[in-house]
PDB file of C-alpha atoms in Angstrom:
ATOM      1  CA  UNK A 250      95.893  93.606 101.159  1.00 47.00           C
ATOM      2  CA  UNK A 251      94.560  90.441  99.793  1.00 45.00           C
ATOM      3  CA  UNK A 252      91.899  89.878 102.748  1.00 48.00           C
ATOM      4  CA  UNK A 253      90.469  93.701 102.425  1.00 53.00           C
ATOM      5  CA  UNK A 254      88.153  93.939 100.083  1.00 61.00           C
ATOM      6  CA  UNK A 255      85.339  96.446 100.825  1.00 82.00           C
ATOM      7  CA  UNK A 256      82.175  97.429  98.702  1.00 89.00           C
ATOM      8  CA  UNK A 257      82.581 100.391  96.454  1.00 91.00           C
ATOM      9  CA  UNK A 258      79.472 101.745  95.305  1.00 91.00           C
ATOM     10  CA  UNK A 259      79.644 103.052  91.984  1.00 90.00           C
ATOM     11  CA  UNK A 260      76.570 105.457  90.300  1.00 88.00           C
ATOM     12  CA  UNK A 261      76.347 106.370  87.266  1.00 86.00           C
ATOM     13  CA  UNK A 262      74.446 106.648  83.447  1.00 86.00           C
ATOM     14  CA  UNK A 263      74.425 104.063  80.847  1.00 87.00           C
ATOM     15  CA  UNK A 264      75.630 101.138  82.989  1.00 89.00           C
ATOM     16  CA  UNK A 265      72.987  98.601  80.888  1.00 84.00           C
ATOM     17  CA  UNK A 266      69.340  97.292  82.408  1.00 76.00           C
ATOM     18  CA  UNK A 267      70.129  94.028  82.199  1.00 76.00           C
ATOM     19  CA  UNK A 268      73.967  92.844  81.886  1.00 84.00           C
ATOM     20  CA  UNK A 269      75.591  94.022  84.681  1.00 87.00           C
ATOM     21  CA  UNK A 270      78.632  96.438  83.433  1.00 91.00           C
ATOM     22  CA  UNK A 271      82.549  95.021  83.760  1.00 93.00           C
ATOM     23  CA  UNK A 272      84.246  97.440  86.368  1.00 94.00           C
ATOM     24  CA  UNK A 273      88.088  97.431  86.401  1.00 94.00           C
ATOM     25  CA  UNK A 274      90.420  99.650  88.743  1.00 92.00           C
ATOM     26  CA  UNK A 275      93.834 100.023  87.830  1.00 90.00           C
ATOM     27  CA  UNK A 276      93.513  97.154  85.222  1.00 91.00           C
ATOM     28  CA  UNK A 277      92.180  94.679  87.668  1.00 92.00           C
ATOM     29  CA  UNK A 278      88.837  92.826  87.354  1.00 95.00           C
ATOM     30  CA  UNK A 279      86.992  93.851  90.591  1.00 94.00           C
ATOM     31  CA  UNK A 280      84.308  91.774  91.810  1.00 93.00           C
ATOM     32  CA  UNK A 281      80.742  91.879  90.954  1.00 92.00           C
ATOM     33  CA  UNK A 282      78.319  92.255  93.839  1.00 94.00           C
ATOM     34  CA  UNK A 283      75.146  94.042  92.673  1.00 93.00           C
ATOM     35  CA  UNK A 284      73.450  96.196  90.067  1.00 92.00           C
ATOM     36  CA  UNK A 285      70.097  97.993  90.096  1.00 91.00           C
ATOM     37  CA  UNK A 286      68.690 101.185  88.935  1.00 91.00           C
ATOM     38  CA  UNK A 287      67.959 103.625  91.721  1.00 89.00           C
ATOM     39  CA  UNK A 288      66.175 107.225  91.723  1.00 86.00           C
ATOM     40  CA  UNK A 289      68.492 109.767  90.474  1.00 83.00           C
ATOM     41  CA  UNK A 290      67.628 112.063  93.312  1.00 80.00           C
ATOM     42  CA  UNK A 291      69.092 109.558  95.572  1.00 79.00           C
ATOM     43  CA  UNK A 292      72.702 109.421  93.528  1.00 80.00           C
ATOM     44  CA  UNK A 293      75.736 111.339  95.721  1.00 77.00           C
ATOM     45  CA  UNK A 294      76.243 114.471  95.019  1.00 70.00           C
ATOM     46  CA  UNK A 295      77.871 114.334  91.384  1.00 64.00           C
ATOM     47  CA  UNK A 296      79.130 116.285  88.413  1.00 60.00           C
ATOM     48  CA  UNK A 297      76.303 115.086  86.614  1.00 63.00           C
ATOM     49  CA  UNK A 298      72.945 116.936  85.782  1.00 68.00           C
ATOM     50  CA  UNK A 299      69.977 114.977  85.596  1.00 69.00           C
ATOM     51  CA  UNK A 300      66.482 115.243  84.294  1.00 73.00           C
ATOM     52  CA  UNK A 301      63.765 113.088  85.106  1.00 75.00           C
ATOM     53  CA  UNK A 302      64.418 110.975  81.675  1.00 81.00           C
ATOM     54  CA  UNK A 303      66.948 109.773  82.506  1.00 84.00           C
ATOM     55  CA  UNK A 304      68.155 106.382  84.401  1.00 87.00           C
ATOM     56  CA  UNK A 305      69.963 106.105  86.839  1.00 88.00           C
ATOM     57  CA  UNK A 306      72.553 103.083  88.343  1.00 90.00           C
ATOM     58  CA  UNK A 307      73.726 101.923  91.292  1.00 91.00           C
ATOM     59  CA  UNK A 308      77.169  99.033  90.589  1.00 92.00           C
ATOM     60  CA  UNK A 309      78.470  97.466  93.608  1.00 94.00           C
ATOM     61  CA  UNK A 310      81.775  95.672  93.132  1.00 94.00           C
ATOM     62  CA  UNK A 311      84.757  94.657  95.708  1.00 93.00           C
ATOM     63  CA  UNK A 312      87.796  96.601  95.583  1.00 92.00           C
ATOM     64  CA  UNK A 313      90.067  93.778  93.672  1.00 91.00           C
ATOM     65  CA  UNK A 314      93.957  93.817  94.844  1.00 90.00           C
ATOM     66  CA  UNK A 315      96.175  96.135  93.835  1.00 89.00           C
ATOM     67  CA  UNK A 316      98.858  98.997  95.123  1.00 90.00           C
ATOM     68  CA  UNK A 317      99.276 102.582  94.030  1.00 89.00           C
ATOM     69  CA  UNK A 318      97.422 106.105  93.648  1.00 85.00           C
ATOM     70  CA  UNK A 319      95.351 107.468  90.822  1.00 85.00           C
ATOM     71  CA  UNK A 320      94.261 103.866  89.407  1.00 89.00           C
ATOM     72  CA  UNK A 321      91.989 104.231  86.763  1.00 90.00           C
ATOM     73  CA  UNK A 322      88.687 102.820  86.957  1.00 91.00           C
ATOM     74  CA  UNK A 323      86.685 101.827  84.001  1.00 92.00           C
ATOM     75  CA  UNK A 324      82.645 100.953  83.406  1.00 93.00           C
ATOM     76  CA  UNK A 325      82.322  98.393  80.606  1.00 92.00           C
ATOM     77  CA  UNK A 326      78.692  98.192  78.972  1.00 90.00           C
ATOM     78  CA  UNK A 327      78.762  96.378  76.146  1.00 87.00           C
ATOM     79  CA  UNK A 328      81.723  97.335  74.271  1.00 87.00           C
ATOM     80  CA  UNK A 329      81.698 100.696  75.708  1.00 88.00           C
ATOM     81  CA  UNK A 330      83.846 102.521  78.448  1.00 90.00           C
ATOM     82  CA  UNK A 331      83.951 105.209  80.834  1.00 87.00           C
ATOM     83  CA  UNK A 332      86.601 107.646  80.116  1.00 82.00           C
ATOM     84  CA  UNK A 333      88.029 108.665  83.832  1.00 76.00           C
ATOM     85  CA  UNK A 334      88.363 112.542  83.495  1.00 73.00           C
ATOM     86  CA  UNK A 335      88.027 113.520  87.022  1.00 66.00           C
ATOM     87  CA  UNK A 336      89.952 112.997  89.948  1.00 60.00           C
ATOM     88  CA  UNK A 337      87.055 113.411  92.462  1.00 62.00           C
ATOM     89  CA  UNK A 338      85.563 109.952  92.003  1.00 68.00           C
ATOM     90  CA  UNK A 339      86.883 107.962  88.640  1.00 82.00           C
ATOM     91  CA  UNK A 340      90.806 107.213  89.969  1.00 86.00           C
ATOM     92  CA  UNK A 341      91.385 104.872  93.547  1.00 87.00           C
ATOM     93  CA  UNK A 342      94.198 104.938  95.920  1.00 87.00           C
ATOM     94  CA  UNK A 343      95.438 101.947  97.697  1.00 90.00           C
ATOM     95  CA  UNK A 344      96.894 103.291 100.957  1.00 91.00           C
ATOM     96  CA  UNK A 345     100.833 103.132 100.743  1.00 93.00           C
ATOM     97  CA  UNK A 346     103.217 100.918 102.149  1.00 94.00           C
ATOM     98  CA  UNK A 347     103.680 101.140 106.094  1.00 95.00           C
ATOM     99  CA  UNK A 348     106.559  99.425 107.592  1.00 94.00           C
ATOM    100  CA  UNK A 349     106.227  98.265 111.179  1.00 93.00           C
ATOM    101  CA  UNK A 350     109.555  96.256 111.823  1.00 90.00           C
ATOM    102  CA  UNK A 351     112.913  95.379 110.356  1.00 88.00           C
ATOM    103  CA  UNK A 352     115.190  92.586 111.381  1.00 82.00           C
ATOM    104  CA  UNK A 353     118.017  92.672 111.878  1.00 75.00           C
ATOM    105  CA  UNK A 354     116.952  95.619 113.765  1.00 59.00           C
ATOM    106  CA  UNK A 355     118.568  98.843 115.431  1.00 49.00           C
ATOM    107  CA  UNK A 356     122.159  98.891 113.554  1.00 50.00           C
ATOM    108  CA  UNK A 357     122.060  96.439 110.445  1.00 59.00           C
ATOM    109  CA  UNK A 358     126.200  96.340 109.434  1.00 65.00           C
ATOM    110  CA  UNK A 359     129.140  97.197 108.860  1.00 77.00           C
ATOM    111  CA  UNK A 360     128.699  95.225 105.932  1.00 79.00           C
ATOM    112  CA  UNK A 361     131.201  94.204 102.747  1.00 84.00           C
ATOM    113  CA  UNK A 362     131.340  96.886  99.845  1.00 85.00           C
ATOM    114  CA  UNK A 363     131.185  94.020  97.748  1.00 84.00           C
ATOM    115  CA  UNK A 364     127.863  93.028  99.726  1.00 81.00           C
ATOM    116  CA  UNK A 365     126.398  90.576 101.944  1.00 81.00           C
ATOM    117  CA  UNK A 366     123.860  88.522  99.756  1.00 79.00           C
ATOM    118  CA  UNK A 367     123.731  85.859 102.933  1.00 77.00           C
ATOM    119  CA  UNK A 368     122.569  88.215 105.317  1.00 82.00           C
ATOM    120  CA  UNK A 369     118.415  89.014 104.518  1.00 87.00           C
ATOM    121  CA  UNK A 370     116.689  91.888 105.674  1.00 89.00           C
ATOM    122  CA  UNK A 371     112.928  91.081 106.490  1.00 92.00           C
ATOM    123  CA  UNK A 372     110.922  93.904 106.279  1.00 93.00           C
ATOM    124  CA  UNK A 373     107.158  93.825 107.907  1.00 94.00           C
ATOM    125  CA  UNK A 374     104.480  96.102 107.888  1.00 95.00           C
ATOM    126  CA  UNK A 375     101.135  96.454 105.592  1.00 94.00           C
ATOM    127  CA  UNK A 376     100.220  97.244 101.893  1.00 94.00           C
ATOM    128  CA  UNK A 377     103.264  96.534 100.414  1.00 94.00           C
ATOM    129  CA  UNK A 378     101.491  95.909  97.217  1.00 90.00           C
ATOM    130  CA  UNK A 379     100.975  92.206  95.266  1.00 81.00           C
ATOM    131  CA  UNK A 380     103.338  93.134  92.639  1.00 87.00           C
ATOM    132  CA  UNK A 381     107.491  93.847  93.674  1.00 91.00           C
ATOM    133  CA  UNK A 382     108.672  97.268  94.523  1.00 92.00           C
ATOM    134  CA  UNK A 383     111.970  98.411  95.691  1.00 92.00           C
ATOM    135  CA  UNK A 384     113.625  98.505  99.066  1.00 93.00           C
ATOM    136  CA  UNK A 385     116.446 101.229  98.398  1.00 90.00           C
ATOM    137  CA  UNK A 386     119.080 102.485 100.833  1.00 88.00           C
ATOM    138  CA  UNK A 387     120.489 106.295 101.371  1.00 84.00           C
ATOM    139  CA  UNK A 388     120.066 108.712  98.977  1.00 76.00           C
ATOM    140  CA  UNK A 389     121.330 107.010  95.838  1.00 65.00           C
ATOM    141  CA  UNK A 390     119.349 104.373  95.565  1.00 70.00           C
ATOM    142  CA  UNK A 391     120.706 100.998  96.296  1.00 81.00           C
ATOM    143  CA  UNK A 392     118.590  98.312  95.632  1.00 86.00           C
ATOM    144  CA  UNK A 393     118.297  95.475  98.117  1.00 88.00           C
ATOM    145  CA  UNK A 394     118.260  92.625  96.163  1.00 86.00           C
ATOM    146  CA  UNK A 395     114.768  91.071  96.701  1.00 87.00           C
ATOM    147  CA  UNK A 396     114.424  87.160  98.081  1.00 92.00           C
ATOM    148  CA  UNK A 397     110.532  87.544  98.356  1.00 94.00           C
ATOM    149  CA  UNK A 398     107.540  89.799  98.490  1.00 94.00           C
ATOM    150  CA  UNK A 399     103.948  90.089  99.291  1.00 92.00           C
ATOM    151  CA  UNK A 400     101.393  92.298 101.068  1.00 93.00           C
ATOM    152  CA  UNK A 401     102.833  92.503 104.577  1.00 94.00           C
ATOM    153  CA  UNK A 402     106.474  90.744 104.197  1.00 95.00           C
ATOM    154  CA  UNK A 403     109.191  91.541 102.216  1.00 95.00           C
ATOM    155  CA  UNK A 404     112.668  89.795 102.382  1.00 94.00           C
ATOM    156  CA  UNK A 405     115.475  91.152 100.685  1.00 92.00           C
ATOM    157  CA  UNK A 406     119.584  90.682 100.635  1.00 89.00           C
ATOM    158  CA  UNK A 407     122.236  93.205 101.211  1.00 86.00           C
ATOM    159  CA  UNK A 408     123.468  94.431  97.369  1.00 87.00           C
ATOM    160  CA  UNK A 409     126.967  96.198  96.851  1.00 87.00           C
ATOM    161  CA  UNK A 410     127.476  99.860  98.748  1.00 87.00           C
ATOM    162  CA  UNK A 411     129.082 101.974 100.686  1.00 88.00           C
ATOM    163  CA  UNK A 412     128.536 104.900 103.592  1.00 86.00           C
ATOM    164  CA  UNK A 413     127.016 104.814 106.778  1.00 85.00           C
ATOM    165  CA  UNK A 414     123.743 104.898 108.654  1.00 86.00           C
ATOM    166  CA  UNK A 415     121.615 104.591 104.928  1.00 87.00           C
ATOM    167  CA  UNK A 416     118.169 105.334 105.121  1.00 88.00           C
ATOM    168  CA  UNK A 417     116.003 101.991 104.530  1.00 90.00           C
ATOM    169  CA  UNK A 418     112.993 102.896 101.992  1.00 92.00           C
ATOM    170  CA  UNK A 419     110.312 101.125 100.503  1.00 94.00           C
ATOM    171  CA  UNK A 420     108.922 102.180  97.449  1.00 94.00           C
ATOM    172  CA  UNK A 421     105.935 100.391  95.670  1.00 93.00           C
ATOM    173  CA  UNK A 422     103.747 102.153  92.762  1.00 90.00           C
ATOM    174  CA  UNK A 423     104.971 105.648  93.810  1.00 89.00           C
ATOM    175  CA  UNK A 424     104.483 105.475  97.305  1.00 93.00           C
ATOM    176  CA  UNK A 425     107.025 104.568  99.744  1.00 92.00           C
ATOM    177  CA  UNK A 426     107.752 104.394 103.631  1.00 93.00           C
ATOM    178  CA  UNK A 427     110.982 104.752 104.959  1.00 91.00           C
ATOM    179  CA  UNK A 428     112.304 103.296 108.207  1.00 85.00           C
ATOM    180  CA  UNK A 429     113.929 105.476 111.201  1.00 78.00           C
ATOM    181  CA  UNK A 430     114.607 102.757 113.456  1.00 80.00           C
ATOM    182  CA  UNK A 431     116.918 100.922 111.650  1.00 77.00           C
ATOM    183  CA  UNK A 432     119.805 101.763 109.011  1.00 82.00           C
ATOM    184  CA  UNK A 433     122.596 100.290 106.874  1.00 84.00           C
ATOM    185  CA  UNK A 434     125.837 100.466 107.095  1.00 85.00           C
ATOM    186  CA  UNK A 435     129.088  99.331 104.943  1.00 88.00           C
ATOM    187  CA  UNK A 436     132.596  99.210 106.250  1.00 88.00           C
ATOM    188  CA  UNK A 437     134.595 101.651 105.911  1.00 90.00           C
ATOM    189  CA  UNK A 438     137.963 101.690 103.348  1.00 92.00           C
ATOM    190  CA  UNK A 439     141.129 100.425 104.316  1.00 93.00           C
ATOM    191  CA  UNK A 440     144.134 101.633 102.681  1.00 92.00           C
ATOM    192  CA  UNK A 441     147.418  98.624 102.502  1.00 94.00           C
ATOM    193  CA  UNK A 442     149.592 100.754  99.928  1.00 92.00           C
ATOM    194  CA  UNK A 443     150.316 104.101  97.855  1.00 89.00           C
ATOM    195  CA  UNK A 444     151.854 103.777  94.242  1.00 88.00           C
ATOM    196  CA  UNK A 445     155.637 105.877  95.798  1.00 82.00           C
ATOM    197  CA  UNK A 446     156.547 106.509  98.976  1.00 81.00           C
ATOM    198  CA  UNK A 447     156.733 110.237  98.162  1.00 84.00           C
ATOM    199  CA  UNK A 448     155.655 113.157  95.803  1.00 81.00           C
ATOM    200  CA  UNK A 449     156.916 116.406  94.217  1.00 82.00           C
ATOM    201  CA  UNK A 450     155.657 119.222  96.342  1.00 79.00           C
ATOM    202  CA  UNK A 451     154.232 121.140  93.066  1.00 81.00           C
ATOM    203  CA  UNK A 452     151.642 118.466  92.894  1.00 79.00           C
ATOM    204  CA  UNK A 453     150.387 117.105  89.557  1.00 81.00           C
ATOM    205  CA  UNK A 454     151.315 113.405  89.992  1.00 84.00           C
ATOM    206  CA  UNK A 455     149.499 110.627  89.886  1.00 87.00           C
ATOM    207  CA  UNK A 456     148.632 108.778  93.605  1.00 87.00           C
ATOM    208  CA  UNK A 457     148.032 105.422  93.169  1.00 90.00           C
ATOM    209  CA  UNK A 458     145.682 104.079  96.089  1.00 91.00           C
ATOM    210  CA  UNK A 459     145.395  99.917  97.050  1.00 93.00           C
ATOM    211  CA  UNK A 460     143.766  98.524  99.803  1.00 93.00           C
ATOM    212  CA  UNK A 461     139.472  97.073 100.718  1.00 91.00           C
ATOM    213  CA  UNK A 462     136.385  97.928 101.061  1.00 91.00           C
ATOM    214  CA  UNK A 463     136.781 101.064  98.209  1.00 90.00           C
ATOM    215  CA  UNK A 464     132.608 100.438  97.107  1.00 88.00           C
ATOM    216  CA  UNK A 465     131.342 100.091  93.913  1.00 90.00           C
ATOM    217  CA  UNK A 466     133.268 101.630  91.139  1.00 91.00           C
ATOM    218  CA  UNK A 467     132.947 105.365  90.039  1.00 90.00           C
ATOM    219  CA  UNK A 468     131.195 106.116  86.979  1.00 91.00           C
ATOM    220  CA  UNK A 469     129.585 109.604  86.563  1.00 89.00           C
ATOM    221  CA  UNK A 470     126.967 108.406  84.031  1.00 92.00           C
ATOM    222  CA  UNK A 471     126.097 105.341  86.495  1.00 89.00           C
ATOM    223  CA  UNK A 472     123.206 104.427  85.679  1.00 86.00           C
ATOM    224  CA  UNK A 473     123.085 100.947  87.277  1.00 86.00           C
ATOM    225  CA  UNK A 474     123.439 101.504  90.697  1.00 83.00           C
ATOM    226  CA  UNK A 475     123.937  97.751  91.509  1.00 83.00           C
ATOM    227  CA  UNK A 476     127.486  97.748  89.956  1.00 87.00           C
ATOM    228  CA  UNK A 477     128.912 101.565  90.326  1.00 89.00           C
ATOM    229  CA  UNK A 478     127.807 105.106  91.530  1.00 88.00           C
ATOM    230  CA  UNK A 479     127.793 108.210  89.969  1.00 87.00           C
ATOM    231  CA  UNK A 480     129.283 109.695  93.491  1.00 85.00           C
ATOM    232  CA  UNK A 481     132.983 110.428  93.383  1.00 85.00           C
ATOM    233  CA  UNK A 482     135.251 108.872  96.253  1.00 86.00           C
ATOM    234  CA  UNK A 483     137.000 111.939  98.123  1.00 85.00           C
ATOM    235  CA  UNK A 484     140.432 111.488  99.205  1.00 86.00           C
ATOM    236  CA  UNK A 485     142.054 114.048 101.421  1.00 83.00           C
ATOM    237  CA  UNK A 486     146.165 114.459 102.102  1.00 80.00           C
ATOM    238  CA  UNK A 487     147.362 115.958 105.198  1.00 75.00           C
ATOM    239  CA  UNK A 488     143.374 116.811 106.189  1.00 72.00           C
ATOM    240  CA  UNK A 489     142.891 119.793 104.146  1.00 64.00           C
ATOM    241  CA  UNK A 490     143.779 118.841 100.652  1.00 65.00           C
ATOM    242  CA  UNK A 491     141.714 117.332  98.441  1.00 72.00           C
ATOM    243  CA  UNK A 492     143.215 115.029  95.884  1.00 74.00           C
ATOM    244  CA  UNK A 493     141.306 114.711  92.441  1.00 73.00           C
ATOM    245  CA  UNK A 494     140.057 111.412  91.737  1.00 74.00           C
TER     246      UNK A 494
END
């Protein structure tokens, strides 16, 4: 979050005598704080062998703000850089998102297929990252469509959908929380009309369907879950036969 910053203590070779090295994690600047050479026999245990020509450093910078796992971080002396290469000590993780409340709360719906974009879902909790995520719901991944976001409060507005009880799940950087105390739910269809009144027992015709509240509309290559899904509708006659869509 933007008021945690705590030291990180960096030790290594090479880091310059006199020009303190630039240290970046994940692409950010992060804040000098101090530089000094120390005895090598008082470095953390490393990967590195040392003899007693060598120098050793000691770079003390704030962890700047950021979101994600396995964020690079870089010495710059001079025009040189580190190369991260192990995972031990040369990538940071920002701890991932944690929701702590949702309002509306409990049961958030029924809702329009077509979606409810006045209705806003605030979502609070901590380390939701500086930079936008996702708040998704269910399985297929429909995006709340976001109003605002920062480290601990995210507002977003109900998209297009359909089903019941959805799973609400934010996702920022690769890591994500979801929430179990509150869920999403669309209304269900409503049929007004069929296309004849009735049909050749043989089957093969074509059933023509009208009514509301059908959800987006069915594509199986959907890639652009905020207009269709790639889920077919299932319609059932007599409640045992399914009917093609």
């Amino acid at each position: 979050g933007p008021d945690f910053n705590p030291d990180l203590a960096i030790y290594g070779l090479f880091f310059g005598s006199v020009i303190p090295p630039n240290v970046t994690i994940g692409g950010n600047p992060a804040p000098f704080v101090s530089h000094e050479v120390v005895d090598c026999d008082d470095v953390p245990p490393t990967t590195f062998v040392f003899d007693e020509t060598m120098t050793c450093f000691k770079n003390v910078v704030k962890i700047p703000v950021g979101q994600g796992r396995d964020q690079e971080l870089i010495v710059r002396a001079g025009s040189l850089d580190s190369l991260p290469d192990s995972l031990d000590y040369e990538f940071v993780q920002y701890t991932p998102p944690d929701i702590t409340t949702i309002t509306p709360s409990t049961y958030v719906g029924p809702h329009p297929s077509a979606g409810d974009p006045g209705l806003v879902l605030s979502l609070v909790g901590t380390n939701f990252g500086a930079d936008p995520g996702v708040v998704t719901f269910g399985n297929e991944f429909v995006t709340c469509t976001p109003v605002s976001w920062d480290h601990e409060l995210v507002r977003c507005s109900i998209p297009k959908g359909e089903g019941f009880y959805l799973e609400i799940r934010l996702t920022v950087s690769e890591q994500s929380d979801a929430w179990t105390n509150a869920y999403v739910s669309y209304s269900p269809p409503v049929v007004s009309s069929l296309s004849a009144p009735a049909y050749a027992t043989k089957g093969g015709d074509t059933l023509t369907i009208s009514g509301s509240e059908f959800g987006r509309p069915y594509d199986r290559f959907c890639t652009d879950f905020a207009e269709c899904t790639s889920v077919a509708p299932t319609v059932v006659i007599a409640g045992a036969v399914n009917c093609p869509v």
